[in-house]
PDB file of C-alpha atoms in Angstrom:
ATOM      1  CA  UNK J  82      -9.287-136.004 111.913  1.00 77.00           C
ATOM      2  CA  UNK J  83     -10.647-136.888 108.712  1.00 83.00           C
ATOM      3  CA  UNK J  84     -14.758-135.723 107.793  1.00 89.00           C
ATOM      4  CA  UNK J  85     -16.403-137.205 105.028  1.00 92.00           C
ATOM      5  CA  UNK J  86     -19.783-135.648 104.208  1.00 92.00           C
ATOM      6  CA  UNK J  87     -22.080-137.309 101.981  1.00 94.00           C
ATOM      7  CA  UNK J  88     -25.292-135.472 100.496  1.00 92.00           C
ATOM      8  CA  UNK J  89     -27.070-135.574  97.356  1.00 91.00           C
ATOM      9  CA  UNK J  90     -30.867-136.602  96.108  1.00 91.00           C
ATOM     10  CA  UNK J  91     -33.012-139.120  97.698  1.00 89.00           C
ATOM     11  CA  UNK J  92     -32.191-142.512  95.954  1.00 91.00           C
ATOM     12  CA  UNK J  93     -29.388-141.309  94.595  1.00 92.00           C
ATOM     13  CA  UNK J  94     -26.614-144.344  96.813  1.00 93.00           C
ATOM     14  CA  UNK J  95     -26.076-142.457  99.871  1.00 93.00           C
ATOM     15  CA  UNK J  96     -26.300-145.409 101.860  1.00 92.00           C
ATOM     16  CA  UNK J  97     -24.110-147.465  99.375  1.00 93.00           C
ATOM     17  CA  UNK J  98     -21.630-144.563  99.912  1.00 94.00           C
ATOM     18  CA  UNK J  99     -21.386-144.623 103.586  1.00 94.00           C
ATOM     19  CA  UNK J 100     -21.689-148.471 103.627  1.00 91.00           C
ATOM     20  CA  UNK J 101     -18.086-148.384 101.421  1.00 88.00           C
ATOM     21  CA  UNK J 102     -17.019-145.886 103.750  1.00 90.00           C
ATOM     22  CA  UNK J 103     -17.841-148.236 106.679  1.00 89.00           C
ATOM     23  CA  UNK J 104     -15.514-151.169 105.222  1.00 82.00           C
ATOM     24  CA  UNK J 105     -12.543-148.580 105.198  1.00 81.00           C
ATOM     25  CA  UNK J 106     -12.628-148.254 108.744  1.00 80.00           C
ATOM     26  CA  UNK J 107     -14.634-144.764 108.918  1.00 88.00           C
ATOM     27  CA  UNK J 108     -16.602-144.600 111.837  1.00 88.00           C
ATOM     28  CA  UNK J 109     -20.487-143.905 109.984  1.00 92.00           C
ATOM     29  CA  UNK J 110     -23.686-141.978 110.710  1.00 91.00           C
ATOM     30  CA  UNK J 111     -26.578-141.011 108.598  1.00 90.00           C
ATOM     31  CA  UNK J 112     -29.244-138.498 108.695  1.00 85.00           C
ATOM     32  CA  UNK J 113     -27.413-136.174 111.341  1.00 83.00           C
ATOM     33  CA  UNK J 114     -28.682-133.132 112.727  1.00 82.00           C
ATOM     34  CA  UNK J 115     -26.270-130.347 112.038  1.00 80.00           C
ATOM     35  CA  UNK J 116     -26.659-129.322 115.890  1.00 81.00           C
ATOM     36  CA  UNK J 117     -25.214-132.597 116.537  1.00 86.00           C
ATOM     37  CA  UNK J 118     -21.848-132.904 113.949  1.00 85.00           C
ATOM     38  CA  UNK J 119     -19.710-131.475 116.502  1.00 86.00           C
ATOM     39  CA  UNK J 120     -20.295-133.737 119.511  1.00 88.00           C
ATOM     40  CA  UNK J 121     -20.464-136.561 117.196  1.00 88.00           C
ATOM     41  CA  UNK J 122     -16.963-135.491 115.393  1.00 86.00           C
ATOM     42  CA  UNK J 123     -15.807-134.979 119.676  1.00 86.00           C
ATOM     43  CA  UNK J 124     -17.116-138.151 120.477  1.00 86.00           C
ATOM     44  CA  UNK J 125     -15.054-139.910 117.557  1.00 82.00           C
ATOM     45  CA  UNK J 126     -11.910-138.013 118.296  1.00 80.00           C
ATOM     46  CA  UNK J 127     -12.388-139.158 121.847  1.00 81.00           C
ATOM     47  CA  UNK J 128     -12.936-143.186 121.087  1.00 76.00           C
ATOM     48  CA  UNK J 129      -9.677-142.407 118.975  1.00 65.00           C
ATOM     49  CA  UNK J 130      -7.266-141.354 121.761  1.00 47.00           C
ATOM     50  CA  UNK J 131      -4.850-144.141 122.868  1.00 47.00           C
ATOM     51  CA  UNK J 132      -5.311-146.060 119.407  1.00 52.00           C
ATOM     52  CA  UNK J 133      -3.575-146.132 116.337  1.00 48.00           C
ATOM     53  CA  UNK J 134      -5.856-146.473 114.182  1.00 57.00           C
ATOM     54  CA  UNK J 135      -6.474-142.792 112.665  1.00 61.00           C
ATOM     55  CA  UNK J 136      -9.573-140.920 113.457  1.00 79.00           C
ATOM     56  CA  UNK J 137     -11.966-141.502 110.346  1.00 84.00           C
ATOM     57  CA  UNK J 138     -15.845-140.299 110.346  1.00 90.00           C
ATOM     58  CA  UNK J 139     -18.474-139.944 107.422  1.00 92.00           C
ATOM     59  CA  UNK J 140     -21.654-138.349 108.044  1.00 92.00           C
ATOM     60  CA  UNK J 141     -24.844-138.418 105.788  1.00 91.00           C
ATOM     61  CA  UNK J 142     -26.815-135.135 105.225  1.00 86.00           C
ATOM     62  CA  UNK J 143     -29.867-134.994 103.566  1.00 81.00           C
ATOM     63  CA  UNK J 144     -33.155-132.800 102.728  1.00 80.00           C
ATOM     64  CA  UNK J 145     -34.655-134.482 106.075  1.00 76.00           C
ATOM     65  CA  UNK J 146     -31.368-133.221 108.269  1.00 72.00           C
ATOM     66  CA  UNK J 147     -31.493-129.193 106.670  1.00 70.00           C
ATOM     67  CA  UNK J 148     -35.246-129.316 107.394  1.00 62.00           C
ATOM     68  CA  UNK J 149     -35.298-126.515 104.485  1.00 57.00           C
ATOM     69  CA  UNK J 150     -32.605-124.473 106.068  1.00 62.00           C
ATOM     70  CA  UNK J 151     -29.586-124.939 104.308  1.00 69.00           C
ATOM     71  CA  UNK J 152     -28.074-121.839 106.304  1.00 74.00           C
ATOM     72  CA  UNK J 153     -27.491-123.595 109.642  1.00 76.00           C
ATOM     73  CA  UNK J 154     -25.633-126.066 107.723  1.00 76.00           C
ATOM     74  CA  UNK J 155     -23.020-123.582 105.560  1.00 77.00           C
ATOM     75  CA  UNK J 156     -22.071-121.922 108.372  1.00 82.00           C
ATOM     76  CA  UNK J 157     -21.330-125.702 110.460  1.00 81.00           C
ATOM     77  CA  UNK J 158     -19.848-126.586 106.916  1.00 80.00           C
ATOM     78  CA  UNK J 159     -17.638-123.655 106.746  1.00 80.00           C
ATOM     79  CA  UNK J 160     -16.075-124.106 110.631  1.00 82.00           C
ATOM     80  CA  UNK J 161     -15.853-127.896 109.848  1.00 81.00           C
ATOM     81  CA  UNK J 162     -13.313-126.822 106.965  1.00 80.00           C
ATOM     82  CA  UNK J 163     -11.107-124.795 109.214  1.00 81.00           C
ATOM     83  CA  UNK J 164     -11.166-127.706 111.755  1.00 81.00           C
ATOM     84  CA  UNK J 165     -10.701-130.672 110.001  1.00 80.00           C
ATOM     85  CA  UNK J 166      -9.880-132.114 106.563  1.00 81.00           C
ATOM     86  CA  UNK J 167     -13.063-131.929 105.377  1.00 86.00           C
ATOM     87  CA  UNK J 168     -14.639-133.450 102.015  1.00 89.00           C
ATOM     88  CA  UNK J 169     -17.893-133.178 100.883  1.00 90.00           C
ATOM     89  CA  UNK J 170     -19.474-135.620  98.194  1.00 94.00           C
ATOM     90  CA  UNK J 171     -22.660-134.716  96.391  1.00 94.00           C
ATOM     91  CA  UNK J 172     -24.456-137.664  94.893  1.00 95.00           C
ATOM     92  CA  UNK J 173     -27.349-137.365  92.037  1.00 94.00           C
ATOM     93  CA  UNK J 174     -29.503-139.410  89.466  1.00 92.00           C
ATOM     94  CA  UNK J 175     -31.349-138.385  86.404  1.00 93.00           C
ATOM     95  CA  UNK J 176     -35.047-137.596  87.539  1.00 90.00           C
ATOM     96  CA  UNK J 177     -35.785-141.296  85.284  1.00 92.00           C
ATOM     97  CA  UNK J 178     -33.617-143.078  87.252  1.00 92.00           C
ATOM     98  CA  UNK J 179     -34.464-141.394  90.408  1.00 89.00           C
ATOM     99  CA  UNK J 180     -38.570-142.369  89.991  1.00 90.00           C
ATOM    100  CA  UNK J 181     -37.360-145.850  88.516  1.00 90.00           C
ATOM    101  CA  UNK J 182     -35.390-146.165  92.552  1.00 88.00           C
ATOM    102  CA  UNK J 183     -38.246-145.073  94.294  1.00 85.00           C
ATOM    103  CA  UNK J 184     -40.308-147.283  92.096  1.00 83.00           C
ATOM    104  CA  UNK J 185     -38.583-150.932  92.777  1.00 83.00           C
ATOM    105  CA  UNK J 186     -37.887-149.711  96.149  1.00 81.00           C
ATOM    106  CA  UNK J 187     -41.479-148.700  96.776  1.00 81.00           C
ATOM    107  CA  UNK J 188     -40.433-146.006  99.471  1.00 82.00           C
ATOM    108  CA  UNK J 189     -41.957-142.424  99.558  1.00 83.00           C
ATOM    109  CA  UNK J 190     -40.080-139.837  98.950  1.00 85.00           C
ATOM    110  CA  UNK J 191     -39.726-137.325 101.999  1.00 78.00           C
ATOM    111  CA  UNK J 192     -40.615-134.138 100.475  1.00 78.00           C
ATOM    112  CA  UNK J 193     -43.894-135.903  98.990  1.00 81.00           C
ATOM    113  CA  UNK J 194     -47.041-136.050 100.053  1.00 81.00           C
ATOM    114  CA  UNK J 195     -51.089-136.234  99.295  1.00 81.00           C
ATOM    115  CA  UNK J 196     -50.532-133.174  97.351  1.00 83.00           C
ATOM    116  CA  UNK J 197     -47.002-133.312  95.933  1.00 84.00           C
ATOM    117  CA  UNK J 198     -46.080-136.152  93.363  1.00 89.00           C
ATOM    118  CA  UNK J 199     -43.276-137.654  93.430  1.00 85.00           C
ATOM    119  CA  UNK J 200     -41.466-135.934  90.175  1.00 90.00           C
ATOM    120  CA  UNK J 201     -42.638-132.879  92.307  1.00 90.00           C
ATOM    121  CA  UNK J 202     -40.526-133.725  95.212  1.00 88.00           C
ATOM    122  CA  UNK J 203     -37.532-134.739  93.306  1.00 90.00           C
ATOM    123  CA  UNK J 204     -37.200-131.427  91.985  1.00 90.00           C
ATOM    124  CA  UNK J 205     -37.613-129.309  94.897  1.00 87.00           C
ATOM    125  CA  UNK J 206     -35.087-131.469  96.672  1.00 87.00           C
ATOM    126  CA  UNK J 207     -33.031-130.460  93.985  1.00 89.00           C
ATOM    127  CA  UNK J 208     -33.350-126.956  94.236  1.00 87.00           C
ATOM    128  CA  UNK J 209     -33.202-126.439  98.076  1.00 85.00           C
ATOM    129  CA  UNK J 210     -29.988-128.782  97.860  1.00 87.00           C
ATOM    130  CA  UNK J 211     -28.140-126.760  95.096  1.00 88.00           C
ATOM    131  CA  UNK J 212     -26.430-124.757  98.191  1.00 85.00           C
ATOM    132  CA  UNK J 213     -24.487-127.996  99.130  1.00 86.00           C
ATOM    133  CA  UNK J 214     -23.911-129.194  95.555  1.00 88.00           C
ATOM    134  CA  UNK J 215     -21.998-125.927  94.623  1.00 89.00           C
ATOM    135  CA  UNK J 216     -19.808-126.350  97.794  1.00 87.00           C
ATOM    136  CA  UNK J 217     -19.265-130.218  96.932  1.00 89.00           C
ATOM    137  CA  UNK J 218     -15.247-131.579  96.214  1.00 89.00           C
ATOM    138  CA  UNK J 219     -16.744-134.203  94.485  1.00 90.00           C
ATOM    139  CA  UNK J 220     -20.207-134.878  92.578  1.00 91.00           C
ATOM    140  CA  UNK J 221     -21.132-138.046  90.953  1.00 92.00           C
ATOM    141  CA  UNK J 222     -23.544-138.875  88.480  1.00 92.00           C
ATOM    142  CA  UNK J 223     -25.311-142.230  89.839  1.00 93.00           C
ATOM    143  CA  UNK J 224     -27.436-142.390  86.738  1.00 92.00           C
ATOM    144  CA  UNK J 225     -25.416-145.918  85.201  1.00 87.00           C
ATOM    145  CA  UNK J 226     -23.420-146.290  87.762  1.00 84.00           C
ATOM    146  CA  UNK J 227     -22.987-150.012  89.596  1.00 83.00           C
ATOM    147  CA  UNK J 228     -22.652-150.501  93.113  1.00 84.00           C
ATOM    148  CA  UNK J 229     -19.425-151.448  92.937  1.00 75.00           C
ATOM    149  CA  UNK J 230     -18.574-148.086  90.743  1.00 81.00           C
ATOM    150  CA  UNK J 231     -20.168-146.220  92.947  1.00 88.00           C
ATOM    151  CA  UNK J 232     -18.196-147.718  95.627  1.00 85.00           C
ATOM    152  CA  UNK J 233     -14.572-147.588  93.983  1.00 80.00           C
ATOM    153  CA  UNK J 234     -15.464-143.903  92.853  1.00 86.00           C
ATOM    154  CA  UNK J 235     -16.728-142.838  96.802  1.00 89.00           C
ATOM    155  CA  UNK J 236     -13.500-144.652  98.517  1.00 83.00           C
ATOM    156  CA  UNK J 237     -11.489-143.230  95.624  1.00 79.00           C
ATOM    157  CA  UNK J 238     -12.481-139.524  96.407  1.00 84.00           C
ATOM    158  CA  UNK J 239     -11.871-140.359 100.156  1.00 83.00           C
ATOM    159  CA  UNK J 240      -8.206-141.100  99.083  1.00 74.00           C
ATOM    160  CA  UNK J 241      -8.684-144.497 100.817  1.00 51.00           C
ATOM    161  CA  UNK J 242      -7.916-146.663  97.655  1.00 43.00           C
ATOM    162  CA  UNK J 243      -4.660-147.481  99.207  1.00 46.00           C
ATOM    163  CA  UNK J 244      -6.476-148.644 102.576  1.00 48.00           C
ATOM    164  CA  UNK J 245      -8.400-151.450 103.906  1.00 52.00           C
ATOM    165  CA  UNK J 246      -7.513-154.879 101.894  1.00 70.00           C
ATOM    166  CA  UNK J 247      -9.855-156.781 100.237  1.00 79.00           C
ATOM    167  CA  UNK J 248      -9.954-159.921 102.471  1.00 85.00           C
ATOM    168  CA  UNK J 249     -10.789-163.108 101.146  1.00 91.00           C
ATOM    169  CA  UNK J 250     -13.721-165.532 103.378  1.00 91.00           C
ATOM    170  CA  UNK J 251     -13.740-169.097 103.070  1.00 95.00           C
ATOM    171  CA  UNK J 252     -16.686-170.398 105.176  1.00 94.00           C
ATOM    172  CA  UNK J 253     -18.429-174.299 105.463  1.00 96.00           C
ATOM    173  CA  UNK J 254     -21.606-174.995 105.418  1.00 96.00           C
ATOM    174  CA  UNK J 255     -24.705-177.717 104.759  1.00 96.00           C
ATOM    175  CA  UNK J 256     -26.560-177.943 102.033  1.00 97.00           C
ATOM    176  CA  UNK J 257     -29.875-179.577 103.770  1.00 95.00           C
ATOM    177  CA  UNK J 258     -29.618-176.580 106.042  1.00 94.00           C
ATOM    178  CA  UNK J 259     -29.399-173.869 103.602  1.00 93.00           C
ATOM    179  CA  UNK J 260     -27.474-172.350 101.557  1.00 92.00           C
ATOM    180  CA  UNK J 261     -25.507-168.591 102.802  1.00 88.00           C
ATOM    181  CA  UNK J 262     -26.690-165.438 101.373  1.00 83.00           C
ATOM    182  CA  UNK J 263     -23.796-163.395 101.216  1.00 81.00           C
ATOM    183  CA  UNK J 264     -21.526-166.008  99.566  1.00 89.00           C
ATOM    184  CA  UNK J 265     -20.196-164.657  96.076  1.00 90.00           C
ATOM    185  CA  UNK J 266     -19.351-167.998  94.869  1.00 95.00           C
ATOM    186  CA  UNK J 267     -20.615-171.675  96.267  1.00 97.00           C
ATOM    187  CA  UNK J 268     -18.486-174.868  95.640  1.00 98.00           C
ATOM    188  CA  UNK J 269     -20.696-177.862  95.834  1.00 98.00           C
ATOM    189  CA  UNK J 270     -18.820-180.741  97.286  1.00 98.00           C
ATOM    190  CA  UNK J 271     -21.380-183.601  97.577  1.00 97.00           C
ATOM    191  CA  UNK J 272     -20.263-185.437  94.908  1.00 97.00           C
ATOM    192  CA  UNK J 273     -16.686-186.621  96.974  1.00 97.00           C
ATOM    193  CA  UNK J 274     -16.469-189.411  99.131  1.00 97.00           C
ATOM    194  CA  UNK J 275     -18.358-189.354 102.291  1.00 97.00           C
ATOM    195  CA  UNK J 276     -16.594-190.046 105.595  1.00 97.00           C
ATOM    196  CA  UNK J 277     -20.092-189.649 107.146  1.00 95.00           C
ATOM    197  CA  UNK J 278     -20.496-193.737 106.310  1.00 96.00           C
ATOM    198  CA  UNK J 279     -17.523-194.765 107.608  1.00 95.00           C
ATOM    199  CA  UNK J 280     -18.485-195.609 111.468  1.00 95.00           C
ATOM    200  CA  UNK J 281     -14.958-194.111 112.737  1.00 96.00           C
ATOM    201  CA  UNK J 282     -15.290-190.776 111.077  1.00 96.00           C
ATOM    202  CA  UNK J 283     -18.600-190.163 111.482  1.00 96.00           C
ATOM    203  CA  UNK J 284     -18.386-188.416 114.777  1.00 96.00           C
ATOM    204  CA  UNK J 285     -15.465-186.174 113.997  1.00 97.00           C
ATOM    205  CA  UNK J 286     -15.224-183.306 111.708  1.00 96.00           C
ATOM    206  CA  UNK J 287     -13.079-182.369 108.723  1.00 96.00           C
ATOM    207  CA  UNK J 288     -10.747-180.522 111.349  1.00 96.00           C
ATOM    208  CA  UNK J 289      -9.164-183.867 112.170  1.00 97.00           C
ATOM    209  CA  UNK J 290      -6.488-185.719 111.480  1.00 97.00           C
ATOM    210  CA  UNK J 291      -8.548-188.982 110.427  1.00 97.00           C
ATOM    211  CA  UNK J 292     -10.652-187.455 108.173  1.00 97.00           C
ATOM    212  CA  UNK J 293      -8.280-185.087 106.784  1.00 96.00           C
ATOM    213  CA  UNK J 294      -6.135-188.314 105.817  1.00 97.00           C
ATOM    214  CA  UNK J 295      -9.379-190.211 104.581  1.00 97.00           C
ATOM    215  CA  UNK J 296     -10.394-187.097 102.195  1.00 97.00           C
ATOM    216  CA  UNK J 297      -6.897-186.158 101.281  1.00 94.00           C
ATOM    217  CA  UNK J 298      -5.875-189.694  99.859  1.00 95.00           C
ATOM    218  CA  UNK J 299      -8.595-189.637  97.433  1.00 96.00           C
ATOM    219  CA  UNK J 300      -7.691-188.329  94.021  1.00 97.00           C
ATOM    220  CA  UNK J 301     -11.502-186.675  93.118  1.00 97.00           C
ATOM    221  CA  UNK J 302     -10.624-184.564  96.392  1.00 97.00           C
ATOM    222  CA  UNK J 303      -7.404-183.769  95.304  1.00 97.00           C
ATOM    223  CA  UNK J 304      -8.647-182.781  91.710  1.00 97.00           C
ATOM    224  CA  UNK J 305     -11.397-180.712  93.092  1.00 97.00           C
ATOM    225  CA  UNK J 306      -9.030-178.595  95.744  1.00 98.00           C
ATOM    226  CA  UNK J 307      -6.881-177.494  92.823  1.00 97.00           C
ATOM    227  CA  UNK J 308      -9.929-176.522  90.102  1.00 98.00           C
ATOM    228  CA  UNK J 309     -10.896-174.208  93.180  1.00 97.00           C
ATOM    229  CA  UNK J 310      -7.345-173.100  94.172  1.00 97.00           C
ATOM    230  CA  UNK J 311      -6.903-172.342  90.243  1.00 96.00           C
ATOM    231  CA  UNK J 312     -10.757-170.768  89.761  1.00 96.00           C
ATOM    232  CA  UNK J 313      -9.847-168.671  93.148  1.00 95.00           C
ATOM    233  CA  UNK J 314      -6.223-167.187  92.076  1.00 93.00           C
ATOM    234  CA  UNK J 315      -7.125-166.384  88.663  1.00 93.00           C
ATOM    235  CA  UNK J 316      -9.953-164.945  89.225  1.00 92.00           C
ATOM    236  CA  UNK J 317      -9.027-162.730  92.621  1.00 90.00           C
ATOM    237  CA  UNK J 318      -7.248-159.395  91.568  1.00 87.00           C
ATOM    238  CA  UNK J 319     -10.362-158.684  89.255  1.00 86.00           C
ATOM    239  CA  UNK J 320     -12.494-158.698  92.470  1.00 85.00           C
ATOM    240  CA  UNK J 321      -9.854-156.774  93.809  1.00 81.00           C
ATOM    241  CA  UNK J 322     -10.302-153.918  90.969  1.00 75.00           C
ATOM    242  CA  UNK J 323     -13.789-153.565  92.677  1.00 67.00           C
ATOM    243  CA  UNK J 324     -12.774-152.241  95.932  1.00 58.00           C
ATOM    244  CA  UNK J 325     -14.678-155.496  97.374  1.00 68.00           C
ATOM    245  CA  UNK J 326     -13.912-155.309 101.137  1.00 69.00           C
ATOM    246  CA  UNK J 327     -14.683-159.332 101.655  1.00 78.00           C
ATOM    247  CA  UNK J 328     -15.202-161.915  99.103  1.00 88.00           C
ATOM    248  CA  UNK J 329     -16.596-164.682 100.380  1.00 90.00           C
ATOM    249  CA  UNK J 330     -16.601-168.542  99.179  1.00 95.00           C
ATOM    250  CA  UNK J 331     -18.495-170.877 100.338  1.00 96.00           C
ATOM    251  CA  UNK J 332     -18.109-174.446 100.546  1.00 98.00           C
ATOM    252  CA  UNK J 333     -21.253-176.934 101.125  1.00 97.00           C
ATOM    253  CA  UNK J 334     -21.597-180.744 101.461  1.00 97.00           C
ATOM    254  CA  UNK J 335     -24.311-182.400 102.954  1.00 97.00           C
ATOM    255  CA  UNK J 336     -24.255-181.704 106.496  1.00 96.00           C
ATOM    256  CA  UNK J 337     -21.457-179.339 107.031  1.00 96.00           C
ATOM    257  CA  UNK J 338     -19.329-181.561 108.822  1.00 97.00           C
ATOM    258  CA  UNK J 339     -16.972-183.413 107.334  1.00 98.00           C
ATOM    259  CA  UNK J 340     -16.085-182.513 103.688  1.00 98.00           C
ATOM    260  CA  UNK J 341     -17.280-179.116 103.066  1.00 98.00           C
ATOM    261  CA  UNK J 342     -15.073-178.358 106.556  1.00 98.00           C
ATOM    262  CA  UNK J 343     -12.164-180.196 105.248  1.00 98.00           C
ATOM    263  CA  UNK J 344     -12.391-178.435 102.075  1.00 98.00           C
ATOM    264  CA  UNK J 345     -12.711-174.617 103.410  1.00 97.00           C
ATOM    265  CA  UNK J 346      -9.633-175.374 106.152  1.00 97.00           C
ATOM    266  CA  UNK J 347      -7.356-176.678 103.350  1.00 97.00           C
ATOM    267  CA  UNK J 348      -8.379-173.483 100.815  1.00 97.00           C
ATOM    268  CA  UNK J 349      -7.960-171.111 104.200  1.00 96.00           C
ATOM    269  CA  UNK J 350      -4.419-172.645 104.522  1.00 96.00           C
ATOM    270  CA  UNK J 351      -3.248-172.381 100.999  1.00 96.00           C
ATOM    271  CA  UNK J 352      -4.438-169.021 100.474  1.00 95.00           C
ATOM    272  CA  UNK J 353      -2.957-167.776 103.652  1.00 93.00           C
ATOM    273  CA  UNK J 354       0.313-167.544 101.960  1.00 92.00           C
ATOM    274  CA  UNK J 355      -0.599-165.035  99.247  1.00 88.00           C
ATOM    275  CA  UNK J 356      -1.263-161.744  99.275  1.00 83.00           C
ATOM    276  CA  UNK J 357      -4.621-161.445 100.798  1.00 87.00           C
ATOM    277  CA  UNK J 358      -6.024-162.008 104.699  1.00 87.00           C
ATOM    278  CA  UNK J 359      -8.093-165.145 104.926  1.00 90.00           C
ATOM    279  CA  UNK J 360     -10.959-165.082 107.295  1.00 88.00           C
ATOM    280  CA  UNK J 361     -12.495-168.759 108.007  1.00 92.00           C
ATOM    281  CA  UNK J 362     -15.929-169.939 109.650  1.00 92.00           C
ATOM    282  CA  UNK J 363     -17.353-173.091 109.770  1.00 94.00           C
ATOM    283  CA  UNK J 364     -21.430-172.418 110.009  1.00 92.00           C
ATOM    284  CA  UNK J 365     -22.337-176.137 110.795  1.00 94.00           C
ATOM    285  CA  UNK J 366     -19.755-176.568 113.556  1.00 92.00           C
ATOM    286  CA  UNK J 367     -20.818-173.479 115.698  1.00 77.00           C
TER     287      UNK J 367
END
């Protein structure tokens, strides 16, 4: 069984910490009551048995699980060691950076209130967490830290650098129904040829034959596939670097049917034979 525990300030990336966690196949759960890690770490071991996938859980702990009593939570802390491999990362910002957080975010801290500002609250989270800091593996400065640092630095201490492979996610779409939020890079593909106004094709997709032969013939098509296939290949292992657990590229024509599918199935195919799992979804076609 292997326990990460992730504490630290309010604001400090908690959530960014477990979230990496998450895409390395730890099973996740924040803001914990200590009464509660041991039935949680039963229930995991449990859901484990007959798999073989190893048994992975993070947990987040925070000033709003200790409830001011940091006691409760050396003594689970100290039986948890014994148990299991057990380590604890303690995450903090500079009181700036902290107020800056809470500022953009516009969430209240939970140790303020009518009569406790919020540089007030950051610093007696501070001090009733300094039990958990001294017993930390692992403390990280958040300060200037990206997300993705954060990330790479978290999994890193986890000694899951070596795990979960960043996949790559090639997915179709249509422009006149929007474009996808979580794609890292879009490839605009309007500007090919347009089996939509050829009367045969227009009631088939870029999965089939007839339009793949249409597309494929053309020489713009051609020219376009390999700019992406070269943009995609050189540019992949520095993704990579980041720990990135997906990235996804998105491909959009006009309606999602025909070119933009096309396009995605023949990237999906090619990069299928490197080094990285390919995950594929058409959005228009669902």
């Amino acid at each position: 069984m292997e326990l990460i525990v992730i504490s630290g300030t309010s604001g400090s990336g908690k959530s960014i910490a477990l979230k990496a966690l998450e895409d390395h196949d730890f099973y996740c759960i924040d803001n914990l009551p200590v009464a509660l890690i041991e039935p949680f770490i039963a229930h995991c071991i449990t859901s484990g048995h007959g798999t073989s996938r190893p048994c992975r859980a993070a947990i987040g702990i925070d000033i709003r699980t200790l409830h001011h009593d940091t006691q409760s939570f050396r003594s689970a802390f100290h039986q948890l060691q014994q148990d299991y491999s057990l380590i604890l990362i303690f995450l903090d910002a500079n009181d700036a950076v902290l107020i800056k957080r809470y500022s953009e975010s516009r969430r209240r801290h939970p140790l303020s209130d009518d009569n406790t500002s919020l540089e007030e609250a950051i610093s007696q989270e501070r001090l009733l967490l300094q039990p958990l800091l001294q017993m930390a593996h692992h403390q990280f400065d958040t300060s200037s830290t990206s997300v993705y640092q954060l990330r790479h630095m978290v999994i890193k201490a986890a000694g899951q650098v070596e795990g979960k492979q960043m996949a790559i996610m090639f997915g179709s779409f249509g422009f006149k129904f929007g474009i996808p939020q979580e794609a890292d890079f879009v490839f605009d593909v309007r500007c090919l040829i347009n089996p939509h106004w050829e009367a045969k094709l227009r009631p088939l997709t870029g999965r089939d034959r007839p339009v793949s032969d249409y597309l494929q013939q053309n020489s713009d098509v051609e020219q376009m596939f390999n700019d992406i296939c070269h943009f995609i290949q050189q540019w992949i292992p520095r993704f990579a670097q980041d720990r990135r657990s997906y990235l996804t590229i998105a491909i959009g024509c006009t309606g999602g049917q025909h070119r933009s599918v096309y396009m995605a199935e023949r990237l999906a195919d090619h990069f299928r034979q490197g080094d990285y799992p390919v995950q594929l979804h058409h959005r228009e076609l669902e």
